[in-house]
């Protein structure tokens, strides 16, 4: 009874997708269909790109065989304000190194139950891919996640009165691990590039303001001492949420997050300059 997602590509879009690499993921146009029971939802001209870092792989292997890849779907990339039931983006994630198909959904649910901020919507789906006039091919079972780096996610968590802060994605990529101790003025590891250690997820016109705010926060985190440090951190970090996040990473053995590899985590700095992990 799993829902079925079908992505339909033209031949040229499919070939363009296959020219992607981990440093330059080409976003192409595709048609989208979501079928659940007797209901079918369709969107036209959505953006699709292959995603992942160490788990990045193209959907066509060197041997010519089709393989599973992670896919990022942007419903409004080419059509303004296009959504699926109010959601403007989804991640389709293969179960990398997990033959049980349960580790990530179970860990997500444990964190969610514990009050740690996770993707709101996360479920299983079948994926089919159709290329040009070929018959649709079954691509396997995927985890389907609501995209976090979207304004609607911030609105759900913080409401319309506190949704104009700045969202950041932290990654261990070209500029090394995403440690706050590495942040300095004019460091290239802070940018809008998806190769940055701290990637800005807001609008380009707000980047300079967000960058200066992040640098100031990091400097105070690293330089203040004693009670001044304690007072500043307590007023600029949501500490209960932060400690729950660290505890969940330790309990789940999550080595590829903030605590272990300084990778794959996000934070939102709200309108009162409070950082939410």
XYZ file of C-alpha atoms in Angstrom:
277
model
C 0.000 0.000 0.000
C 2.989 2.307 -0.349
C 2.464 5.446 -2.425
C 4.213 5.567 -5.781
C 6.250 8.526 -7.007
C 6.883 8.658 -10.756
C 9.479 10.997 -12.265
C 9.277 11.415 -16.038
C 12.280 12.865 -17.902
C 12.826 13.854 -21.497
C 15.881 12.254 -23.079
C 17.804 15.540 -22.971
C 16.953 16.159 -19.291
C 18.002 12.632 -18.358
C 21.341 13.011 -20.145
C 21.890 16.383 -18.446
C 21.172 14.770 -15.057
C 23.836 12.144 -15.777
C 26.440 14.878 -16.267
C 26.124 15.788 -12.579
C 28.874 15.213 -10.066
C 29.190 15.675 -6.317
C 30.537 19.229 -6.783
C 28.096 20.308 -9.484
C 24.655 18.719 -9.350
C 22.718 19.698 -12.463
C 19.057 20.505 -11.820
C 16.767 19.421 -14.659
C 13.071 19.559 -15.441
C 10.793 16.560 -14.962
C 7.140 15.677 -14.624
C 5.996 14.445 -11.212
C 3.213 12.078 -10.191
C 2.270 10.933 -6.673
C -0.209 8.049 -6.463
C -1.673 6.963 -3.124
C -4.527 4.473 -3.288
C -7.156 5.819 -5.659
C -5.762 9.374 -5.629
C -3.159 10.762 -8.008
C -1.479 14.185 -7.726
C 0.479 15.553 -10.669
C 2.891 18.467 -11.033
C 4.558 19.675 -14.175
C 8.059 21.065 -14.776
C 9.557 20.413 -11.332
C 13.301 20.621 -10.620
C 15.190 17.377 -9.965
C 18.841 16.883 -9.062
C 20.988 14.065 -7.721
C 22.037 14.743 -4.133
C 24.399 13.409 -1.493
C 28.001 13.869 -0.418
C 29.872 10.658 0.387
C 26.698 8.800 -0.653
C 26.477 10.598 -4.017
C 26.077 8.285 -6.994
C 24.582 8.738 -10.452
C 21.478 6.728 -11.390
C 23.403 5.051 -14.212
C 26.492 3.018 -13.327
C 29.699 2.682 -15.348
C 28.491 -0.758 -16.423
C 25.342 0.738 -17.933
C 23.080 -0.609 -15.186
C 20.527 1.604 -13.463
C 21.218 2.181 -9.765
C 19.570 4.046 -6.889
C 20.553 7.660 -6.207
C 19.356 10.279 -3.754
C 17.113 12.847 -5.460
C 16.123 16.376 -4.417
C 12.791 17.597 -5.810
C 12.067 21.338 -6.069
C 8.445 21.820 -7.060
C 8.809 25.585 -7.470
C 12.186 25.704 -9.225
C 10.681 26.409 -12.653
C 7.045 27.187 -11.729
C 6.546 29.928 -9.134
C 4.731 28.885 -5.952
C 4.036 25.360 -7.169
C 3.452 23.015 -4.204
C 2.218 19.538 -3.332
C -0.303 19.957 -0.494
C 1.561 23.050 0.668
C 5.036 21.502 0.435
C 7.432 22.966 -2.129
C 10.220 20.388 -1.894
C 10.917 16.725 -1.109
C 13.986 14.546 -0.682
C 13.923 10.995 -2.027
C 16.628 9.075 -0.160
C 17.833 5.590 -0.964
C 18.646 3.385 2.018
C 22.417 3.751 1.768
C 24.231 0.907 3.573
C 21.009 -0.137 5.314
C 19.564 -3.442 4.190
C 16.996 -3.247 7.019
C 15.324 -0.115 5.566
C 14.521 1.060 9.119
C 17.541 2.816 10.658
C 16.937 6.359 9.468
C 13.114 6.403 9.843
C 13.392 4.855 13.319
C 16.122 7.300 14.411
C 14.060 10.195 13.031
C 10.993 9.028 14.971
C 12.967 8.614 18.214
C 14.328 12.165 17.910
C 10.906 13.497 16.983
C 9.361 11.851 20.070
C 12.124 13.335 22.212
C 11.408 16.871 21.001
C 14.416 17.190 18.692
C 13.672 19.140 15.510
C 13.544 16.770 12.536
C 11.797 16.700 9.187
C 8.065 16.964 9.871
C 6.961 14.508 7.226
C 8.913 11.340 6.537
C 7.564 8.144 5.046
C 8.251 5.331 2.589
C 7.433 5.416 -1.120
C 8.009 3.381 -4.250
C 9.899 5.230 -6.984
C 9.430 4.774 -10.703
C 11.412 6.609 -13.374
C 10.283 7.105 -16.953
C 12.777 8.225 -19.608
C 11.384 9.691 -22.843
C 8.971 7.195 -24.456
C 10.299 4.167 -22.566
C 8.110 2.310 -20.106
C 8.421 3.421 -16.483
C 11.055 1.465 -14.538
C 10.714 0.493 -10.892
C 13.621 2.120 -8.976
C 13.005 0.657 -5.526
C 11.817 1.709 -2.079
C 12.829 5.185 -0.925
C 12.468 7.319 2.150
C 10.484 10.430 1.287
C 11.340 13.455 3.436
C 9.842 16.911 3.564
C 12.549 19.422 2.669
C 13.862 21.302 5.717
C 15.489 24.197 3.880
C 12.178 25.799 3.038
C 10.231 28.713 4.490
C 7.199 26.538 5.208
C 9.309 24.398 7.576
C 10.317 27.521 9.538
C 6.716 28.738 9.613
C 5.536 25.410 11.041
C 8.157 25.486 13.792
C 8.173 29.169 14.720
C 4.996 30.696 13.320
C 4.560 33.705 11.080
C 5.743 36.091 13.820
C 9.247 34.574 13.946
C 9.942 33.203 10.468
C 12.192 35.950 9.090
C 15.416 34.729 10.686
C 18.256 32.941 8.914
C 18.535 29.205 8.153
C 21.917 27.496 7.702
C 23.025 24.072 6.481
C 26.299 22.806 7.956
C 28.390 20.307 5.964
C 31.837 18.737 5.969
C 32.778 19.464 2.354
C 35.403 21.548 0.542
C 36.201 23.810 3.501
C 36.367 21.111 6.156
C 34.160 20.328 9.166
C 31.429 22.749 10.217
C 32.846 23.792 13.603
C 31.877 27.201 14.964
C 35.445 27.594 16.208
C 36.589 27.817 12.566
C 34.398 30.820 11.733
C 36.287 34.058 11.106
C 35.563 37.249 9.182
C 35.936 36.824 5.394
C 36.277 33.012 5.640
C 35.200 31.439 2.341
C 33.658 28.525 4.250
C 30.591 30.712 4.825
C 28.672 31.258 1.596
C 25.623 30.403 -0.454
C 27.483 27.551 -2.164
C 26.444 24.006 -1.324
C 30.171 23.197 -0.973
C 30.560 25.591 1.970
C 30.943 24.449 5.562
C 28.133 26.863 6.456
C 25.706 27.194 3.547
C 23.138 29.981 3.728
C 19.617 28.791 2.898
C 17.862 32.155 2.723
C 17.443 34.728 -0.021
C 20.617 36.115 -1.598
C 19.699 39.699 -0.732
C 19.879 38.780 2.995
C 23.170 36.869 2.870
C 25.480 39.691 3.972
C 23.349 40.435 7.030
C 23.120 36.735 7.924
C 26.867 36.221 7.472
C 27.749 39.080 9.815
C 25.300 37.807 12.406
C 26.802 34.298 12.274
C 30.360 35.644 12.570
C 29.408 37.749 15.587
C 27.697 34.835 17.335
C 30.626 32.493 16.666
C 33.175 35.047 17.905
C 31.277 35.443 21.171
C 30.869 31.681 21.584
C 34.628 31.241 21.145
C 36.031 34.274 22.971
C 33.832 34.993 25.980
C 34.892 33.467 29.288
C 33.327 32.630 32.629
C 29.898 33.962 33.547
C 29.863 36.241 30.490
C 30.079 33.145 28.298
C 27.353 31.339 30.260
C 25.000 34.310 30.084
C 25.602 34.899 26.375
C 25.119 31.253 25.395
C 21.950 30.912 27.456
C 20.451 33.974 25.770
C 21.567 33.104 22.214
C 21.183 29.308 21.991
C 18.048 27.260 22.626
C 19.980 25.121 25.104
C 17.296 22.500 25.940
C 16.894 21.777 22.214
C 20.673 21.777 21.643
C 21.343 19.349 24.522
C 18.544 17.041 23.365
C 20.155 17.002 19.926
C 23.562 16.058 21.336
C 21.998 13.414 23.591
C 20.112 11.826 20.709
C 23.265 11.709 18.558
C 25.141 9.961 21.385
C 22.341 7.471 22.105
C 21.831 6.625 18.431
C 25.561 6.434 17.647
C 25.118 9.112 14.984
C 28.727 9.832 14.010
C 27.920 11.952 10.951
C 26.181 14.870 12.680
C 27.201 17.868 14.788
C 28.886 15.948 17.606
C 30.893 13.481 15.520
C 31.799 14.577 12.015
C 30.559 18.214 12.180
C 28.378 17.449 9.170
C 24.746 17.161 8.078
C 23.072 19.456 10.565
C 21.062 22.659 10.325
C 20.286 25.581 12.565
C 17.918 28.504 12.460
C 18.820 31.885 13.966
C 15.487 33.495 14.744
C 14.412 37.140 14.791
C 15.727 37.520 18.361
C 19.176 36.154 17.337
C 18.551 32.859 19.168
C 20.107 29.802 17.517
C 17.903 26.695 17.286
C 19.770 23.456 16.469
